[in-house]
Coordinates of C-alpha atoms and ligand atoms in Angstrom, one line a residue:
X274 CA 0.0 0.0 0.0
X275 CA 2.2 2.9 -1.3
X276 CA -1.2 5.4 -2.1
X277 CA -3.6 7.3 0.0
X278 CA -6.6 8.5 -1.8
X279 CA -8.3 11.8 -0.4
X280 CA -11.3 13.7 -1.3
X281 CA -12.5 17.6 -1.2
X282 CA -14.4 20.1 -2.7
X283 CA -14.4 20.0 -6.3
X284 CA -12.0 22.7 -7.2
X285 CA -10.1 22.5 -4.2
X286 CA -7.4 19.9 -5.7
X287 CA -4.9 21.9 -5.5
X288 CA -5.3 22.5 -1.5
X289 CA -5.5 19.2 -0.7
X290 CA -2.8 18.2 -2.4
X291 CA -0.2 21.0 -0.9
X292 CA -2.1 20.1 2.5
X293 CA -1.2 16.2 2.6
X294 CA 1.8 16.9 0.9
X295 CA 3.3 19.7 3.7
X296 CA 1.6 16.9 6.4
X297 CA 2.8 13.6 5.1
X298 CA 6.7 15.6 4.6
X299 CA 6.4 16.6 8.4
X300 CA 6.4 12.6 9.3
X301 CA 9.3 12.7 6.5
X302 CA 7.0 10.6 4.2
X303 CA 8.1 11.8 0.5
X304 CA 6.0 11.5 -2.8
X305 CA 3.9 13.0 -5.2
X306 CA 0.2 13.4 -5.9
X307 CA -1.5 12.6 -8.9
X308 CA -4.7 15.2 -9.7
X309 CA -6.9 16.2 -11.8
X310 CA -8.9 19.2 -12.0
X311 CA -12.1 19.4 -10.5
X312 CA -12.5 15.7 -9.6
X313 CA -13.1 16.3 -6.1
X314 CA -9.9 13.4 -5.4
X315 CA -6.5 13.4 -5.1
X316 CA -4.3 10.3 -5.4
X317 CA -0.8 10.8 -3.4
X318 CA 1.6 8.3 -3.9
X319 CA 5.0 7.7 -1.6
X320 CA 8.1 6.6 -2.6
X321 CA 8.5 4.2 0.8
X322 CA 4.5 2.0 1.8
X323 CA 6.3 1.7 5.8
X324 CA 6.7 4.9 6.1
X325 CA 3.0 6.0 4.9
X326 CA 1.5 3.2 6.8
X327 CA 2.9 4.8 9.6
X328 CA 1.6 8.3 8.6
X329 CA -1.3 7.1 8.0
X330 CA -1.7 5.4 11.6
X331 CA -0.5 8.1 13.7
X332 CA -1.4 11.7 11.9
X333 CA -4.5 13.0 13.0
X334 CA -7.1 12.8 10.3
X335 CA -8.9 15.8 12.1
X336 CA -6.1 18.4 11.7
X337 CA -6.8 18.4 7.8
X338 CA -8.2 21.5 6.1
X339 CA -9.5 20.9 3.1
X340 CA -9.2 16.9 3.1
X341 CA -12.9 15.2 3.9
X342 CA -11.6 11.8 3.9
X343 CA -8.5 9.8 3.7
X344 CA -8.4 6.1 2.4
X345 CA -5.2 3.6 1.6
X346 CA -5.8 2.5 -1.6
X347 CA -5.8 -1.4 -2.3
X348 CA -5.6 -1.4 -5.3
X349 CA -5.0 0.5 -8.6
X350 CA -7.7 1.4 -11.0
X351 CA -10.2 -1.8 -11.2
X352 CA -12.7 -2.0 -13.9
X353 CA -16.3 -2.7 -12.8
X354 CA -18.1 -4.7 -16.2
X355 CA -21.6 -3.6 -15.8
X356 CA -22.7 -7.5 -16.2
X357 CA -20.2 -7.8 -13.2
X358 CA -18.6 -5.8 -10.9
X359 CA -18.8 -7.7 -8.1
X360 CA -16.3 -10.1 -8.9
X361 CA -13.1 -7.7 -9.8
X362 CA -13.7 -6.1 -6.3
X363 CA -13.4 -9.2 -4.5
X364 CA -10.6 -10.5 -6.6
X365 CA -8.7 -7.3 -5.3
X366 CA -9.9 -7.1 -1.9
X367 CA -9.0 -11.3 -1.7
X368 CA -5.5 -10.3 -3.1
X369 CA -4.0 -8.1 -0.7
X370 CA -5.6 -10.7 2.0
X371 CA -8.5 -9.0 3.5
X372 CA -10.3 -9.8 6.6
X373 CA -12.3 -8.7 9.4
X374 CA -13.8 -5.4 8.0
X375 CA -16.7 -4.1 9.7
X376 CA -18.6 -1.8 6.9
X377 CA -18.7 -1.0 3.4
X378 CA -19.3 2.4 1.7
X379 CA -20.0 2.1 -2.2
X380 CA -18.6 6.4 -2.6
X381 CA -18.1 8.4 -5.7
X382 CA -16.5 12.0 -6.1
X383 CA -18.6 15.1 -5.0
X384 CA -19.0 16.6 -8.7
X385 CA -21.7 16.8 -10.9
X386 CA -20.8 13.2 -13.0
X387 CA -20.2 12.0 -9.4
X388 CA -23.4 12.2 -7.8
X389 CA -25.4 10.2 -11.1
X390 CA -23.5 7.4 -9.4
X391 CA -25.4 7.7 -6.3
X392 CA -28.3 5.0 -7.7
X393 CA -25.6 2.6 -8.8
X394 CA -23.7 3.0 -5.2
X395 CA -26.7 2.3 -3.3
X396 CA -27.8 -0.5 -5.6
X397 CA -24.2 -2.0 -5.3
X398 CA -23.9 -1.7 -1.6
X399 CA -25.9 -4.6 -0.1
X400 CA -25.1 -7.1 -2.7
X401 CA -21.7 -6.3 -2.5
X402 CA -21.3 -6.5 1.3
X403 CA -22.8 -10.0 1.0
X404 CA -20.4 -11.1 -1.4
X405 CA -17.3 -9.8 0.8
X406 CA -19.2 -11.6 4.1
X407 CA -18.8 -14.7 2.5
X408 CA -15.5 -14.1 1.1
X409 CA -14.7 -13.6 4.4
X410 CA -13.7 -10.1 3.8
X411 CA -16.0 -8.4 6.2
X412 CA -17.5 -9.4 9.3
X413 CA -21.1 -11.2 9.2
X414 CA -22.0 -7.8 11.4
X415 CA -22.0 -4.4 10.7
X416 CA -18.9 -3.9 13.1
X417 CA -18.2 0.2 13.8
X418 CA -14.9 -0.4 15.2
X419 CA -13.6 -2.2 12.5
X420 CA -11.7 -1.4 9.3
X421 CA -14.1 0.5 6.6
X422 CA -14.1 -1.0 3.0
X423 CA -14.4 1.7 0.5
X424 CA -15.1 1.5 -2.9
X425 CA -14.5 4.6 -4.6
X426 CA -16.5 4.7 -7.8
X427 CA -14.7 7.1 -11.3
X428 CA -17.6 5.9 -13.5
X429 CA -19.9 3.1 -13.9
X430 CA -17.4 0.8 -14.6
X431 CA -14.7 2.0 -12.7
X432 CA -13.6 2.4 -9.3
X433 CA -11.0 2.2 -6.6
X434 CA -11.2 0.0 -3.5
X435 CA -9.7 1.7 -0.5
X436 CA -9.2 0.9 3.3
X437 CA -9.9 3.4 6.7
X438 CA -9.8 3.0 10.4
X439 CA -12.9 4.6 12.2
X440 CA -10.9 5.9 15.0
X441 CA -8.7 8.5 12.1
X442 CA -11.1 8.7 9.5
X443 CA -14.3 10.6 8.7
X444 CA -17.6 8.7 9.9
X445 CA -19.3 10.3 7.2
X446 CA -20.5 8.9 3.9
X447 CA -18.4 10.3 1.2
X448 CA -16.7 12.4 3.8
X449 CA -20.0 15.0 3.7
X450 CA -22.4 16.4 6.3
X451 CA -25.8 16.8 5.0
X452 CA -27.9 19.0 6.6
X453 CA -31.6 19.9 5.7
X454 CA -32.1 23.4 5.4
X455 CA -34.2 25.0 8.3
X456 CA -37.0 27.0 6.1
X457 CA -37.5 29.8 8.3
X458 CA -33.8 31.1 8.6
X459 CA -32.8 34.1 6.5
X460 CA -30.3 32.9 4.7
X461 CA -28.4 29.5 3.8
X462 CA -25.3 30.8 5.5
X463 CA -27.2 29.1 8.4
X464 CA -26.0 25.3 7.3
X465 CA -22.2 26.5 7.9
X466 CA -22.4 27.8 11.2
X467 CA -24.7 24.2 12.2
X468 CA -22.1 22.5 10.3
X469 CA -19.5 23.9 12.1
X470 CA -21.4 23.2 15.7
X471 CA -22.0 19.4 15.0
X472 CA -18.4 19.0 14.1
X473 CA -16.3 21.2 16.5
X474 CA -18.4 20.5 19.4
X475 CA -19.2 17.1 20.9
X476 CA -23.0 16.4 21.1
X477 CA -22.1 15.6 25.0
X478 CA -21.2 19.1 25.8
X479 CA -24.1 20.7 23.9
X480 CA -25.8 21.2 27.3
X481 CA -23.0 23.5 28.2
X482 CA -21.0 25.0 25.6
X483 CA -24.0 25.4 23.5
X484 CA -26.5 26.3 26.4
X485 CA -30.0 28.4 26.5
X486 CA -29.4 32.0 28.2
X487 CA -25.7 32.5 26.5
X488 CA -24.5 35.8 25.4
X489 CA -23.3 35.8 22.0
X490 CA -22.2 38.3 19.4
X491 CA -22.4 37.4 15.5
X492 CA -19.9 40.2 13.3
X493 CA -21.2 40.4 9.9
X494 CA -24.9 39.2 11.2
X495 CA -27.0 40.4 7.9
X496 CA -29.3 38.7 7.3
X497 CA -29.0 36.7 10.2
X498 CA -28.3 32.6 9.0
X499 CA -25.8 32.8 12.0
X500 CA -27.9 34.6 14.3
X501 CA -30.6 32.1 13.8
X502 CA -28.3 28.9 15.0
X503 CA -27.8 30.7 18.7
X504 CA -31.4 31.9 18.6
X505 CA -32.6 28.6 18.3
X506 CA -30.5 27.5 20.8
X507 CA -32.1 30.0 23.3
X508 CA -29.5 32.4 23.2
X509 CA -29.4 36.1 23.5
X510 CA -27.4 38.0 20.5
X511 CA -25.7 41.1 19.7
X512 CA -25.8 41.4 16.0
X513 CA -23.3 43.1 14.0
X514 CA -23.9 44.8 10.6
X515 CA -25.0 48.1 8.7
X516 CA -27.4 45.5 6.4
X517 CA -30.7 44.9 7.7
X518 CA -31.8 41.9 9.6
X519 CA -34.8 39.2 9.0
X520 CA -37.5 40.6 10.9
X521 CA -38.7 37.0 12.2
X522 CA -35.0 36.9 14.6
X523 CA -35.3 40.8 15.3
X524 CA -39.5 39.9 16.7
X525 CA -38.0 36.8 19.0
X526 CA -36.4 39.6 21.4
X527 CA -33.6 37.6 21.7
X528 CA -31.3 40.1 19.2
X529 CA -30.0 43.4 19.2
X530 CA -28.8 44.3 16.0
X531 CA -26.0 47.3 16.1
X532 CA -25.4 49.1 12.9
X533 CA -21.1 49.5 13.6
X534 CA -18.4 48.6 12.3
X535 CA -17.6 45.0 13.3
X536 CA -13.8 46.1 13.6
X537 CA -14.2 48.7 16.0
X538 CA -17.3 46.5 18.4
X539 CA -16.3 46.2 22.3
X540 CA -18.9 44.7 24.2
X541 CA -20.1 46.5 27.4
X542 CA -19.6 43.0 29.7
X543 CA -17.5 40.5 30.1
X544 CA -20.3 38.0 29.6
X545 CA -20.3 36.6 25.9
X546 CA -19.9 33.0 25.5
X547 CA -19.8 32.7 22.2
X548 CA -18.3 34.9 19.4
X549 CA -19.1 34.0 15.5
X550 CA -18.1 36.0 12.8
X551 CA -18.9 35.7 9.3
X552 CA -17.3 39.4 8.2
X553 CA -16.6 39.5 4.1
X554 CA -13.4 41.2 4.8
X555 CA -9.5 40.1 4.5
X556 CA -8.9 37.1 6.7
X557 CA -5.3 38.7 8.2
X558 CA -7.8 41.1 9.5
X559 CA -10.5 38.9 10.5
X560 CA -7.9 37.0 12.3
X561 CA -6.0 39.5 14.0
X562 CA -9.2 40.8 15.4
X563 CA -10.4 37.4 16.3
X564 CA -7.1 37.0 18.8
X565 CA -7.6 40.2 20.3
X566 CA -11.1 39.4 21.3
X567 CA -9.9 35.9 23.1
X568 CA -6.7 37.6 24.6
X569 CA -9.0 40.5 26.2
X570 CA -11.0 37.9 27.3
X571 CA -14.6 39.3 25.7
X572 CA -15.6 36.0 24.9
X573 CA -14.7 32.3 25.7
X574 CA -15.1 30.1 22.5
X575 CA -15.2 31.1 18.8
X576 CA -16.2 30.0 15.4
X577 CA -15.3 32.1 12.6
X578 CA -14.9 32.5 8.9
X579 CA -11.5 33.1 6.8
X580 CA -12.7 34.2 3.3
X581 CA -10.3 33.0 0.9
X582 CA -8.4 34.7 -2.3
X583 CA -9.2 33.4 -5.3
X584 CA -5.0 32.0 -5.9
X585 CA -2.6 30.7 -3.3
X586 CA -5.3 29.5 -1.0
X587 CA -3.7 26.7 1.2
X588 CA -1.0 29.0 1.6
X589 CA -3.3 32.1 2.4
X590 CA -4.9 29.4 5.8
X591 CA -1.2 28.8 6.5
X592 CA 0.1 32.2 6.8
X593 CA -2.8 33.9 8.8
X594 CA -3.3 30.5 11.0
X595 CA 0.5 30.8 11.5
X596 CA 0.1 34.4 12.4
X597 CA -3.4 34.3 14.5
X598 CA -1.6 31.5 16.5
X599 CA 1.5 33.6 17.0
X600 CA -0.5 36.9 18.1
X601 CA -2.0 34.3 20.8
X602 CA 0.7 32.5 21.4
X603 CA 2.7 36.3 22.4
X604 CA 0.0 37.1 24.7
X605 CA 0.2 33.6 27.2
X606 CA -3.0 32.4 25.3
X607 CA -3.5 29.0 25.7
X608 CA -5.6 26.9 23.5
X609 CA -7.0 24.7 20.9
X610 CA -7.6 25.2 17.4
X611 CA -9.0 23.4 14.7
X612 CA -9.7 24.4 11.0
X613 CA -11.9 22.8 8.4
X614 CA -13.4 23.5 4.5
X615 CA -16.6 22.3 6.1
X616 CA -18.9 21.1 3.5
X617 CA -21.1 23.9 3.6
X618 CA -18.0 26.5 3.1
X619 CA -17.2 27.6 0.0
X620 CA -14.4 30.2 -0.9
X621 CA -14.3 30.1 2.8
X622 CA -12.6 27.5 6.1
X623 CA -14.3 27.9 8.8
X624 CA -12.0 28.0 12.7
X625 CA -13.4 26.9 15.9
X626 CA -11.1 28.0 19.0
X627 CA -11.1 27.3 22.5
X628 CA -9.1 28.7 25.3
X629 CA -7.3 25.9 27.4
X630 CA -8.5 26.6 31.3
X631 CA -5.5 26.2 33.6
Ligands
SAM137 N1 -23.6 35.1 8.4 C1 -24.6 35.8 7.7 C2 -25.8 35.0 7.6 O1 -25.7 33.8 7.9 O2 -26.8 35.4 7.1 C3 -24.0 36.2 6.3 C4 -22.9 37.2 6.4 S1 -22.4 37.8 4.9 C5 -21.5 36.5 4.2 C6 -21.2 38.9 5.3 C7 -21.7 40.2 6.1 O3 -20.5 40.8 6.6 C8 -22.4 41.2 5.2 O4 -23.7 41.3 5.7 C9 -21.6 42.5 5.4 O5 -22.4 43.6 5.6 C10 -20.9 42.2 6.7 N2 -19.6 43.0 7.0 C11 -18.6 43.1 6.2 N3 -17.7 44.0 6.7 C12 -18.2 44.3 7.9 C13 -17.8 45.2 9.0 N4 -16.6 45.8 8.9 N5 -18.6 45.3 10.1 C14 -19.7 44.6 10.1 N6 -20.2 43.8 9.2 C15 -19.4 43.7 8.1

């Protein structure tokens, strides 16, 4: 096993790539990657299988950006004969000696030829895992601690069969977190700042970092997507923005909207919780603003938005991550970070950051 096979946004190829690329040298694991444009996957492949292995078993699947899911690849390109493509992906899986794997996902690449494969995936899936049950391949139960047997379908009749371990990998199918859209908040917006709750915060400490009666303050509010997520959790927000806001949040009493510049905002107390910010604006400046509110101590957890430029966008996250962490890092602050091309993001990652109590 001498290739890792990831998938992002289509588009976004080029991120991934210098992301697994900058990660896998840190563990001194050398290669290259194979992409293509807009095929929402990038193949990387290392000149020494030990010393991926290795990277693959003890890098940290959740400190990637803009990579939704990481598999080792089994095998190279199989072809999938529509009259039978059950057989090649046995033949493959029974060649490198497979056993014990507790789930299968039948995936394909989030683009638009992609997702016409979603039928055939779902029609593959069950016959498929009952081939590779009595192959002896997988489990005879659904096992969520075991190994996860992807297939990775190009096309109709091609695909690439792939290996991940639950405890480093994404539980998601396809890597993505669909969400329905709520049809009473203003703005679609809303999905990222959900997105962002569901996979920063663990469900088990809803009840207090997420909790009715906070104080929060939302920086580039208009038209209120974000606002809606902490109003519907109960809690009580300062708005940000000269745009207007929905007037179905504003009637709930639970927002003050301020028409100021989001830059230049102090709140009055020391009481927020939670700081979001979703500002169109340079991330350097986002950022820098962002450390001075957690240094001063005006609120004590934040989610917010880095807009990206349209060129050198893994490098753009590196350099104002690099510099956020420094402006903390100068002033004592300790904490934890993580960063993430959530699904619902765009020309956007979103940051989550918590301070460290001592
Ligand atoms: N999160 C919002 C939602 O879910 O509906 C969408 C926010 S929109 C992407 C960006 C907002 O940032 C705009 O409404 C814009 O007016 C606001 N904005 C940009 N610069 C700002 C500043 N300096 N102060 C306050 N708001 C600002």
């Amino acid at each position: 096993m001498k290739q890792l096979l990831v998938y992002c946004r289509a588009g976004f190829e080029k991120e991934a790539a210098a992301e697994l690329q900058d990660q896998a040298a840190a563990f001194a694991v050398f290669g290259f990657c194979k992409l293509k444009a807009n095929s929402a996957f990038v193949i990387f492949e290392a000149y020494d299988s030990e010393a991926l292995q290795r990277f693959y078993r003890d890098f940290d699947f959740q400190h990637f950006i803009f990579i939704r899911q990481w598999l080792l690849l089994l095998s190279s390109e199989l072809e999938l004969p529509a009259q039978d493509r059950i057989a090649p992906v046995l033949q493959a899986a029974l060649a490198e000696e497979l056993s014990g794997c507790g789930s299968l996902r039948v995936e394909f690449p989030d683009t638009n030829d992609g997702k016409t494969l979603s039928t055939l995936a779902r029609k593959l899936t069950v016959p498929l895992r009952q081939s590779l049950r009595q192959a002896g391949v997988m489990l005879q139960k659904e096992h969520k601690r075991a190994p996860v047997l992807h297939l990775f379908l190009l096309s109709g009749t091609s695909g690439y069969l792939g290996l991940s371990y639950p405890e480093n990998n994404s539980a998601l199918e396809n890597g993505i977190m669909r969400l329905k859209f709520p049809p009473e908040a203003p703005s679609r917006s809303t999905l990222k700042l959900e997105e962002a709750f569901i996979t920063f915060i663990p469900k088990d400490e809803w009840e207090t970092r997420l909790a009715p009666g906070m104080q929060a303050v939302d920086l580039g509010a208009c038209p209120g997507g974000w606002t809606y997520q902490l109003v519907k959790r109960s809690m009580m927000v300062t708005a940000i923005d000269n745009g207007p806001m929905a007037e179905s949040l504003m009637e709930t009493g639970q927002v003050k909207h301020l028409m100021v510049d989001g830059f230049k905002f102090v709140p009055a107390k020391k009481n927020v919780y939670w700081l979001v910010c979703d500002m169109i604006e340079q991330p350097q400046r986002v950022a820098a603003r962002i450390a001075q509110w957690l240094i001063q101590g005006w609120c004590q957890e934040t989610i917010f938005n880095l807009k990206l430029p349209m060129k050198r966008r893994y490098e753009t996250v590196k350099e104002v991550l690099a510099a956020f962490e420094q402006q903390l890092q100068e002033a004592g602050f300790r904490y934890q970070l993580q960063a993430r091309h959530l699904y619902h993001d765009r020309e956007e990652v979103t940051v989550h950051v918590q301070p460290i109590k001592r």
